[in-house]
Short mmCIF file of C-alpha atoms in Angstrom, two decimals:
data_model
loop_
_atom_site.label_atom_id
_atom_site.label_comp_id
_atom_site.label_asym_id
_atom_site.label_seq_id
_atom_site.Cartn_x
_atom_site.Cartn_y
_atom_site.Cartn_z
CA MET Y 39 19.37 17.28 12.27
CA PRO Y 40 18.49 15.75 15.68
CA LYS Y 41 17.60 12.08 15.94
CA ILE Y 42 13.96 11.10 16.33
CA GLU Y 43 13.23 10.04 19.89
CA MET Y 44 11.56 6.64 20.20
CA ARG Y 45 8.97 5.86 22.82
CA ASN Y 46 9.47 2.92 25.16
CA THR Y 47 6.36 0.79 24.77
CA VAL Y 48 5.55 -2.90 24.86
CA THR Y 49 4.97 -2.86 21.09
CA GLU Y 50 8.44 -3.03 19.60
CA LEU Y 51 8.57 -2.61 15.82
CA TRP Y 52 12.01 -1.00 15.74
CA ASP Y 53 14.82 -2.82 17.57
CA LYS Y 54 15.02 -0.88 20.82
CA LYS Y 55 18.72 -1.73 21.16
CA ILE Y 56 19.48 0.36 18.05
CA ALA Y 57 19.15 4.15 17.95
CA PHE Y 58 16.77 5.29 15.24
CA PRO Y 59 18.85 7.26 12.70
CA SER Y 60 18.27 10.79 11.50
CA PRO Y 61 17.31 11.17 7.81
CA ASP Y 62 20.87 12.17 6.89
CA GLU Y 63 22.17 8.96 8.47
CA MET Y 64 19.89 6.81 6.32
CA PRO Y 65 21.68 5.56 3.18
CA TYR Y 66 20.09 4.74 -0.17
CA PRO Y 67 20.07 1.05 -1.16
CA ALA Y 68 22.86 0.16 -3.57
CA GLY Y 69 21.89 -0.23 -7.20
CA ILE Y 70 18.43 1.35 -7.07
CA ARG Y 71 16.75 2.65 -10.23
CA ASP Y 72 14.07 5.34 -10.33
CA MET Y 73 11.66 6.00 -13.18
CA MET Y 74 8.53 7.95 -13.98
CA VAL Y 75 5.68 5.58 -14.85
CA HIS Y 76 3.04 8.20 -15.58
CA ARG Y 77 2.99 11.98 -15.35
CA ALA Y 78 -0.16 14.05 -14.84
CA THR Y 79 -1.92 15.24 -18.00
CA PRO Y 80 -4.31 18.17 -18.56
CA ASP Y 81 -7.34 15.86 -18.64
CA TYR Y 82 -6.35 13.95 -15.49
CA LYS Y 83 -4.34 16.15 -13.14
CA PHE Y 84 -5.01 14.17 -9.96
CA LEU Y 85 -3.34 10.77 -9.47
CA HIS Y 86 -3.01 8.69 -6.32
CA ASP Y 87 -2.71 5.21 -4.76
CA ALA Y 88 -0.23 3.45 -7.03
CA GLY Y 89 -0.16 -0.32 -7.46
CA ILE Y 90 2.52 -2.59 -8.93
CA VAL Y 91 2.81 -6.27 -9.89
CA VAL Y 92 4.90 -8.53 -12.11
CA HIS Y 93 2.77 -10.88 -14.22
CA LYS Y 94 4.24 -13.19 -16.87
CA LYS Y 95 7.43 -11.11 -17.07
CA GLN Y 96 5.50 -7.86 -17.53
CA LEU Y 97 5.25 -4.99 -15.08
CA PHE Y 98 1.74 -3.66 -14.45
CA ALA Y 99 1.26 -0.35 -12.64
CA SER Y 100 -2.05 1.22 -11.62
CA TRP Y 101 -3.50 4.30 -9.92
CA TYR Y 102 -6.72 6.25 -9.69
CA ASN Y 103 -7.22 9.38 -11.77
CA CYS Y 104 -9.51 12.38 -11.36
CA PRO Y 105 -9.81 15.38 -13.70
CA GLU Y 106 -8.53 17.93 -11.18
CA TYR Y 107 -9.42 17.24 -7.54
CA GLU Y 108 -9.61 14.07 -5.45
CA MET Y 109 -12.77 12.07 -6.15
CA GLU Y 110 -14.55 14.96 -7.85
CA GLU Y 111 -16.37 14.77 -11.22
CA GLU Y 112 -15.07 11.26 -11.89
CA SER Y 113 -12.57 8.80 -10.46
CA ILE Y 114 -11.27 6.00 -12.66
CA ILE Y 115 -8.62 3.30 -12.36
CA ARG Y 116 -5.95 3.40 -15.05
CA GLY Y 117 -2.63 1.67 -15.56
CA ARG Y 118 0.30 0.99 -17.85
CA CYS Y 119 2.44 -2.07 -18.50
CA SER Y 120 6.11 -2.56 -19.35
CA LYS Y 121 7.82 -5.45 -21.11
CA ASP Y 122 11.36 -4.18 -20.53
CA ASP Y 123 11.55 -3.83 -16.73
CA GLY Y 124 10.30 -0.26 -16.69
CA ALA Y 125 12.46 1.23 -19.45
CA SER Y 126 9.33 2.01 -21.48
CA TRP Y 127 5.61 1.86 -20.80
CA SER Y 128 2.45 1.22 -22.80
CA GLU Y 129 -0.20 3.83 -23.35
CA PRO Y 130 -2.57 4.15 -20.36
CA MET Y 131 -5.24 1.46 -20.12
CA ILE Y 132 -8.56 1.70 -18.31
CA ILE Y 133 -9.11 -0.87 -15.57
CA ALA Y 134 -12.41 0.50 -14.19
CA ALA Y 135 -14.35 3.63 -15.13
CA ASP Y 136 -17.74 5.29 -14.97
CA LYS Y 137 -17.75 8.48 -17.02
CA SER Y 138 -21.09 9.61 -15.55
CA GLY Y 139 -19.45 10.40 -12.22
CA LYS Y 140 -22.14 8.49 -10.32
CA VAL Y 141 -19.64 5.77 -9.41
CA LEU Y 142 -16.17 6.61 -8.12
CA TYR Y 143 -13.55 3.87 -8.42
CA VAL Y 144 -10.98 4.17 -5.59
CA PRO Y 145 -8.57 2.38 -5.10
CA SER Y 146 -7.38 -0.90 -6.70
CA VAL Y 147 -5.02 -3.72 -5.75
CA PHE Y 148 -3.47 -6.25 -8.13
CA VAL Y 149 -4.04 -9.94 -7.39
CA PRO Y 150 -2.03 -12.53 -9.38
CA TYR Y 151 -3.99 -15.77 -8.95
CA GLN Y 152 -3.84 -19.14 -10.72
CA SER Y 153 -1.81 -17.83 -13.69
CA ALA Y 154 -4.26 -14.93 -14.23
CA LEU Y 155 -4.09 -11.28 -13.18
CA TRP Y 156 -6.95 -9.71 -11.25
CA ALA Y 157 -7.64 -6.26 -9.85
CA PHE Y 158 -9.88 -5.68 -6.85
CA VAL Y 159 -11.45 -2.22 -7.14
CA LEU Y 160 -13.71 -0.40 -4.69
CA LYS Y 161 -16.83 1.34 -5.96
CA MET Y 162 -17.71 4.48 -4.01
CA ILE Y 163 -20.95 6.45 -3.98
CA GLY Y 164 -19.19 9.68 -2.95
CA LEU Y 165 -15.99 11.09 -1.50
CA ASP Y 166 -14.55 8.31 0.72
CA LEU Y 167 -17.94 6.54 0.92
CA PRO Y 168 -17.44 2.82 0.14
CA ASP Y 169 -20.02 0.66 -1.57
CA ARG Y 170 -18.87 -2.70 -2.97
CA LEU Y 171 -15.54 -4.29 -3.87
CA GLU Y 172 -15.48 -5.47 -7.48
CA ALA Y 173 -13.19 -8.10 -9.07
CA PHE Y 174 -11.80 -7.44 -12.57
CA LEU Y 175 -9.95 -10.03 -14.68
CA PHE Y 176 -7.29 -9.04 -17.21
CA ASP Y 177 -8.09 -10.60 -20.60
CA GLU Y 178 -4.71 -11.33 -22.16
CA GLU Y 179 -6.19 -11.73 -25.64
CA THR Y 180 -7.81 -8.29 -25.75
CA SER Y 181 -5.82 -6.47 -23.01
CA GLN Y 182 -9.16 -5.47 -21.48
CA TRP Y 183 -10.26 -5.67 -17.85
CA ILE Y 184 -13.54 -7.55 -17.38
CA SER Y 185 -15.76 -7.36 -14.30
CA LYS Y 186 -16.47 -10.72 -12.68
CA GLY Y 187 -18.73 -9.49 -9.89
CA PHE Y 188 -18.57 -8.26 -6.32
CA ILE Y 189 -16.77 -9.93 -3.44
CA ALA Y 190 -17.27 -7.65 -0.40
CA GLU Y 191 -19.17 -4.63 0.91
CA LEU Y 192 -18.07 -1.44 2.66
CA PHE Y 193 -14.39 -2.47 2.57
CA LEU Y 194 -11.55 -0.36 1.15
CA PRO Y 195 -8.45 -2.46 0.35
CA ASN Y 196 -5.05 -0.94 1.12
CA CYS Y 197 -2.77 -3.84 0.11
CA PRO Y 198 -3.07 -7.01 -1.98
CA PRO Y 199 -4.19 -10.21 -0.25
CA VAL Y 200 -1.74 -12.69 1.28
CA LYS Y 201 -2.34 -16.44 1.54
CA MET Y 202 -2.36 -17.88 5.07
CA PRO Y 203 -1.45 -21.42 6.22
CA ASP Y 204 -5.15 -22.31 6.58
CA GLY Y 205 -5.68 -21.76 2.83
CA ASN Y 206 -7.59 -18.50 3.18
CA PHE Y 207 -6.40 -15.17 1.79
CA ILE Y 208 -6.29 -12.09 4.00
CA MET Y 209 -6.33 -8.50 2.73
CA PRO Y 210 -5.66 -5.40 4.87
CA GLY Y 211 -7.70 -2.23 4.58
CA ARG Y 212 -10.40 -0.27 6.35
CA MET Y 213 -14.18 -0.49 6.60
CA ALA Y 214 -17.32 1.59 6.96
CA ASP Y 215 -20.11 0.50 9.28
CA LYS Y 216 -22.86 1.25 6.80
CA LEU Y 217 -23.47 2.70 3.35
CA GLY Y 218 -22.98 6.46 3.31
CA GLU Y 219 -20.33 6.44 6.05
CA MET Y 220 -16.56 6.81 5.78
CA PRO Y 221 -14.24 3.81 6.38
CA LEU Y 222 -12.90 4.77 9.80
CA ARG Y 223 -12.15 1.35 11.28
CA PRO Y 224 -9.06 -0.67 10.31
CA ALA Y 225 -10.13 -4.07 9.04
CA MET Y 226 -9.14 -7.27 7.28
CA ALA Y 227 -11.00 -9.08 4.50
CA ILE Y 228 -10.71 -12.89 4.63
CA SER Y 229 -11.59 -15.19 1.74
CA GLN Y 230 -13.63 -18.38 1.85
CA GLY Y 231 -10.74 -20.68 1.09
CA ALA Y 232 -8.89 -20.52 -2.22
CA ASN Y 233 -11.77 -19.16 -4.31
CA ILE Y 234 -11.15 -15.43 -4.40
CA LEU Y 235 -14.50 -14.75 -6.10
CA GLU Y 236 -16.62 -16.02 -3.21
CA HIS Y 237 -17.80 -13.47 -0.65
CA TRP Y 238 -15.06 -12.31 1.72
CA ASP Y 239 -15.61 -11.89 5.48
CA ILE Y 240 -14.78 -8.46 6.92
CA VAL Y 241 -13.13 -8.45 10.35
CA PRO Y 242 -12.74 -5.07 12.13
CA LEU Y 243 -9.68 -4.36 14.26
CA LEU Y 244 -11.62 -1.89 16.40
CA PRO Y 245 -14.96 -2.53 18.16
CA ALA Y 246 -18.12 -0.79 16.97
CA GLY Y 247 -18.19 2.85 17.99
CA GLU Y 248 -14.40 3.26 18.00
CA LYS Y 249 -12.80 4.98 15.02
CA MET Y 250 -9.51 6.33 13.72
CA GLU Y 251 -8.92 9.22 11.31
CA PHE Y 252 -7.66 7.39 8.20
CA PRO Y 253 -6.77 3.87 9.44
CA GLU Y 254 -5.00 2.62 6.32
CA SER Y 255 -3.56 -0.79 7.13
CA THR Y 256 -0.87 -3.13 5.93
CA LEU Y 257 0.09 -6.63 7.05
CA ILE Y 258 3.02 -8.88 7.87
CA ALA Y 259 1.81 -12.49 7.67
CA ASP Y 260 4.43 -14.74 9.28
CA ALA Y 261 3.01 -18.28 9.49
CA ASN Y 262 0.29 -18.18 12.18
CA GLU Y 263 1.32 -14.76 13.48
CA LEU Y 264 -0.23 -11.72 11.81
CA THR Y 265 0.93 -8.16 12.47
CA ALA Y 266 -1.19 -5.28 11.20
CA ILE Y 267 0.58 -1.93 10.91
CA ILE Y 268 -1.81 1.02 10.79
CA ARG Y 269 -1.38 4.65 9.80
CA PRO Y 270 -1.37 6.91 12.89
CA ASP Y 271 -3.84 9.76 13.27
CA HIS Y 272 -2.68 13.20 12.15
CA LYS Y 273 -2.93 14.60 15.68
CA SER Y 274 -0.83 11.79 17.18
CA ASP Y 275 2.91 11.99 17.75
CA ALA Y 276 3.83 10.10 14.58
CA PHE Y 277 4.37 6.47 15.55
CA ALA Y 278 2.98 3.43 13.75
CA VAL Y 279 -0.02 1.71 15.30
CA VAL Y 280 0.05 -2.09 15.65
CA SER Y 281 -2.48 -4.89 16.15
CA ASN Y 282 -1.78 -8.63 16.28
CA SER Y 283 -3.66 -11.85 15.55
CA LYS Y 284 -2.76 -15.46 16.30
CA ASP Y 285 -5.92 -17.11 14.92
CA MET Y 286 -5.65 -16.42 11.19
CA GLY Y 287 -7.11 -12.95 11.46
CA ARG Y 288 -10.38 -13.80 13.20
CA THR Y 289 -9.60 -11.79 16.35
CA TRP Y 290 -7.13 -8.96 16.95
CA SER Y 291 -5.43 -7.30 19.89
CA PRO Y 292 -6.46 -3.68 20.57
CA PRO Y 293 -4.46 -1.35 18.29
CA GLN Y 294 -1.54 0.13 20.20
CA ALA Y 295 1.11 2.70 19.41
CA SER Y 296 4.56 1.29 18.66
CA ASN Y 297 8.10 2.65 18.86
CA MET Y 298 8.39 2.97 15.05
CA PRO Y 299 8.36 6.60 13.84
CA MET Y 300 5.84 7.03 11.01
CA SER Y 301 4.11 10.03 9.45
CA ASP Y 302 0.35 9.92 8.97
CA SER Y 303 0.35 8.28 5.55
CA GLU Y 304 -0.39 4.84 4.14
CA PRO Y 305 2.30 2.18 4.86
CA PHE Y 306 3.14 -1.04 3.01
CA ALA Y 307 4.75 -4.09 4.61
CA GLY Y 308 5.61 -7.70 3.88
CA ILE Y 309 8.27 -10.40 4.07
CA LEU Y 310 11.08 -10.67 1.53
CA SER Y 311 12.23 -13.99 0.10
CA SER Y 312 15.28 -13.63 2.37
CA GLY Y 313 13.01 -13.98 5.40
CA GLN Y 314 13.35 -10.29 6.27
CA ARG Y 315 10.32 -8.29 7.27
CA TYR Y 316 10.07 -4.90 5.58
CA LEU Y 317 8.08 -1.71 6.01
CA ILE Y 318 7.83 1.10 3.46
CA SER Y 319 6.43 4.32 4.88
CA ASN Y 320 6.85 8.04 5.27
CA THR Y 321 9.22 8.80 8.12
CA PRO Y 322 9.19 12.10 10.05
CA GLY Y 323 12.33 14.11 10.64
CA ARG Y 324 12.57 16.52 7.71
CA PRO Y 325 11.21 20.08 7.69
CA GLY Y 326 8.58 20.89 5.09
CA PRO Y 327 5.89 18.53 3.76
CA ARG Y 328 5.28 15.60 6.11
CA ARG Y 329 5.57 13.11 3.23
CA ASN Y 330 8.87 14.23 1.75
CA LEU Y 331 10.88 11.29 3.18
CA LEU Y 332 9.92 7.81 1.94
CA THR Y 333 11.85 4.95 3.57
CA ILE Y 334 12.16 1.18 3.73
CA ALA Y 335 12.99 -0.51 7.03
CA VAL Y 336 13.95 -4.18 7.29
CA SER Y 337 14.61 -6.78 9.96
CA ARG Y 338 17.33 -9.37 10.03
CA PRO Y 339 16.26 -12.66 8.41
CA GLY Y 340 13.80 -14.45 10.66
CA GLU Y 341 13.63 -11.64 13.22
CA LYS Y 342 10.61 -9.48 14.04
CA ALA Y 343 12.00 -6.03 14.87
CA PHE Y 344 13.22 -3.68 12.16
CA SER Y 345 16.89 -2.84 12.58
CA LYS Y 346 18.02 -1.05 9.39
CA ILE Y 347 16.37 1.72 7.38
CA TRP Y 348 17.13 3.24 3.97
CA ARG Y 349 15.86 6.26 2.10
CA ILE Y 350 13.89 5.65 -1.10
CA ARG Y 351 13.00 9.29 -1.77
CA ASP Y 352 14.03 12.45 0.05
CA GLY Y 353 12.70 15.81 -1.13
CA TYR Y 354 12.60 17.13 -4.68
CA SER Y 355 14.15 14.97 -7.43
CA GLU Y 356 15.94 16.79 -10.23
CA SER Y 357 16.22 13.62 -12.33
CA LEU Y 358 12.47 12.94 -12.14
CA SER Y 359 11.37 16.60 -12.07
CA ALA Y 360 8.99 15.64 -9.28
CA GLY Y 361 8.56 15.90 -5.53
CA PRO Y 362 9.11 16.82 -2.78
CA GLU Y 363 6.11 14.71 -1.72
CA TRP Y 364 6.18 10.90 -2.11
CA SER Y 365 3.57 8.64 -0.58
CA TYR Y 366 1.23 5.64 -0.63
CA PRO Y 367 3.74 2.96 -1.62
CA CYS Y 368 3.02 -0.50 -2.99
CA ALA Y 369 5.67 -3.19 -3.48
CA PHE Y 370 6.12 -6.51 -5.27
CA GLU Y 371 9.18 -8.77 -5.19
CA SER Y 372 10.27 -10.68 -8.29
CA ASP Y 373 13.54 -12.09 -9.66
CA GLY Y 374 15.80 -10.55 -7.03
CA LYS Y 375 14.21 -7.11 -7.17
CA LEU Y 376 11.69 -5.23 -5.06
CA TYR Y 377 9.48 -3.02 -7.23
CA VAL Y 378 8.15 -0.05 -5.24
CA ALA Y 379 5.49 2.17 -6.84
CA TYR Y 380 4.24 5.35 -5.19
CA THR Y 381 2.62 8.73 -5.77
CA SER Y 382 4.38 12.07 -6.21
CA GLU Y 383 2.47 15.22 -5.28
CA LYS Y 384 -0.81 13.37 -6.01
CA HIS Y 385 -0.01 14.00 -9.67
CA HIS Y 386 2.48 11.36 -10.85
CA CYS Y 387 3.17 7.63 -10.53
CA VAL Y 388 6.82 6.77 -9.81
CA LEU Y 389 8.65 3.44 -9.59
CA THR Y 390 11.85 2.56 -7.74
CA ILE Y 391 13.48 -0.83 -8.32
CA ILE Y 392 15.62 -2.06 -5.42
CA PRO Y 393 17.94 -5.09 -5.67
CA THR Y 394 16.86 -7.24 -2.73
CA ALA Y 395 20.50 -8.18 -2.08
CA SER Y 396 21.14 -4.54 -1.14
CA LEU Y 397 18.64 -4.88 1.73
CA LEU Y 398 20.42 -7.75 3.49
CA VAL Y 399 21.50 -7.09 7.08
#
C-alpha cells in the first residue's frame, strides 16, 4: 500500500518533518476495548451521529434514529447509559422525539454543566433544514429529559461546547443563512458568559455567499488560540480544512486546506489532559468505502502539529459483526481513558475505550 502524499502548504496540521504512514503502518493503541452500544432494530434501522459523555460515573451514549432512511418519517434522539464502564447498557431512552414527523431532531451533543447533564438538540423542519437549537436537562430522579427552551437558531452543532479563558463557551458546527436552507457554512456558537441557557451568538467562518458541501466542524481550543478543523468537500483531494481565531472566536481566518489527509466525513478534535492535541477522523488510503479507516492522531505534549497516528477501526470487525464503515466520532476523556463513540454503517452505535497513556508520544 503506497503512502499518502502530503501537500506542502502554510497550514501544517501534520508534522511536515514526519512522513505520513500508510494504513498498514498505523498501529492500534495498546489496551483498547471495543463494544457495541446499540445495534439497529426493525423499528429503527437508521442510526447516526453518536455522542458520548461520562456523568457521575455513568456512561451516556446518544444517537439519532429513523425508521429506515435518514431523516424520513421521523427522526428522534435516543440513548443508553452504562454503570459498569460499558460492559452492559440500559434499555434505550428517548432524549427528544416528535412522533408526528413534523419535527426532525438531528443531532445532539452532551453538555455536562454545573453538576447536571444537558443535551443540545437541533430541531429541523425537513431533511438537513435547521430550525432552532433546544436545550434538554436530564432529570436524575425520573431519568427523563426535560426541555428548557431554545438557545440558538439555524445552527447545527457538531461537537460539545468548550469553555474559553474569557468565560464564554464555544461550540463548533455549521449554519444556515435562513429558515428552509441547508447549513452550508462552517460556524461557531458562542455563549453569553457562563449561562448556557441564554441566547448564543452564531459566528460564520465563511462570508455570506460562500458555502461548502457539508462543512462539519470541530475545534481545538488552546488558551487564546482556536483552531477549527473542517470536513473537506467530497470533490476535493481529501485534506482537512483549517481556520484560526485569536480573539475568542469572534473573527476567523479564511478556511484553508491543510497537509492532514482526511476523508470527507465529520472529524472530532480536542486536547488531552496530557497536553496533547488529538484528531479523530476518517483517513484515506484503503480501497473500498471511504470511511472504512477511523484513526486518532496526536501531537506531542504542548505542540501543535500531529506527529503520531493510530488506527481505531479498519474494515469489517468479526468481533463486533459490524463494518466496514465507521464514522462521525465523538470523544470524552475521563479517569485515564478516552471514550470514543461512532457510527457503523449508519445502523449501529459503537464505543472504543482507549487508555490515554497509550497515546503518549
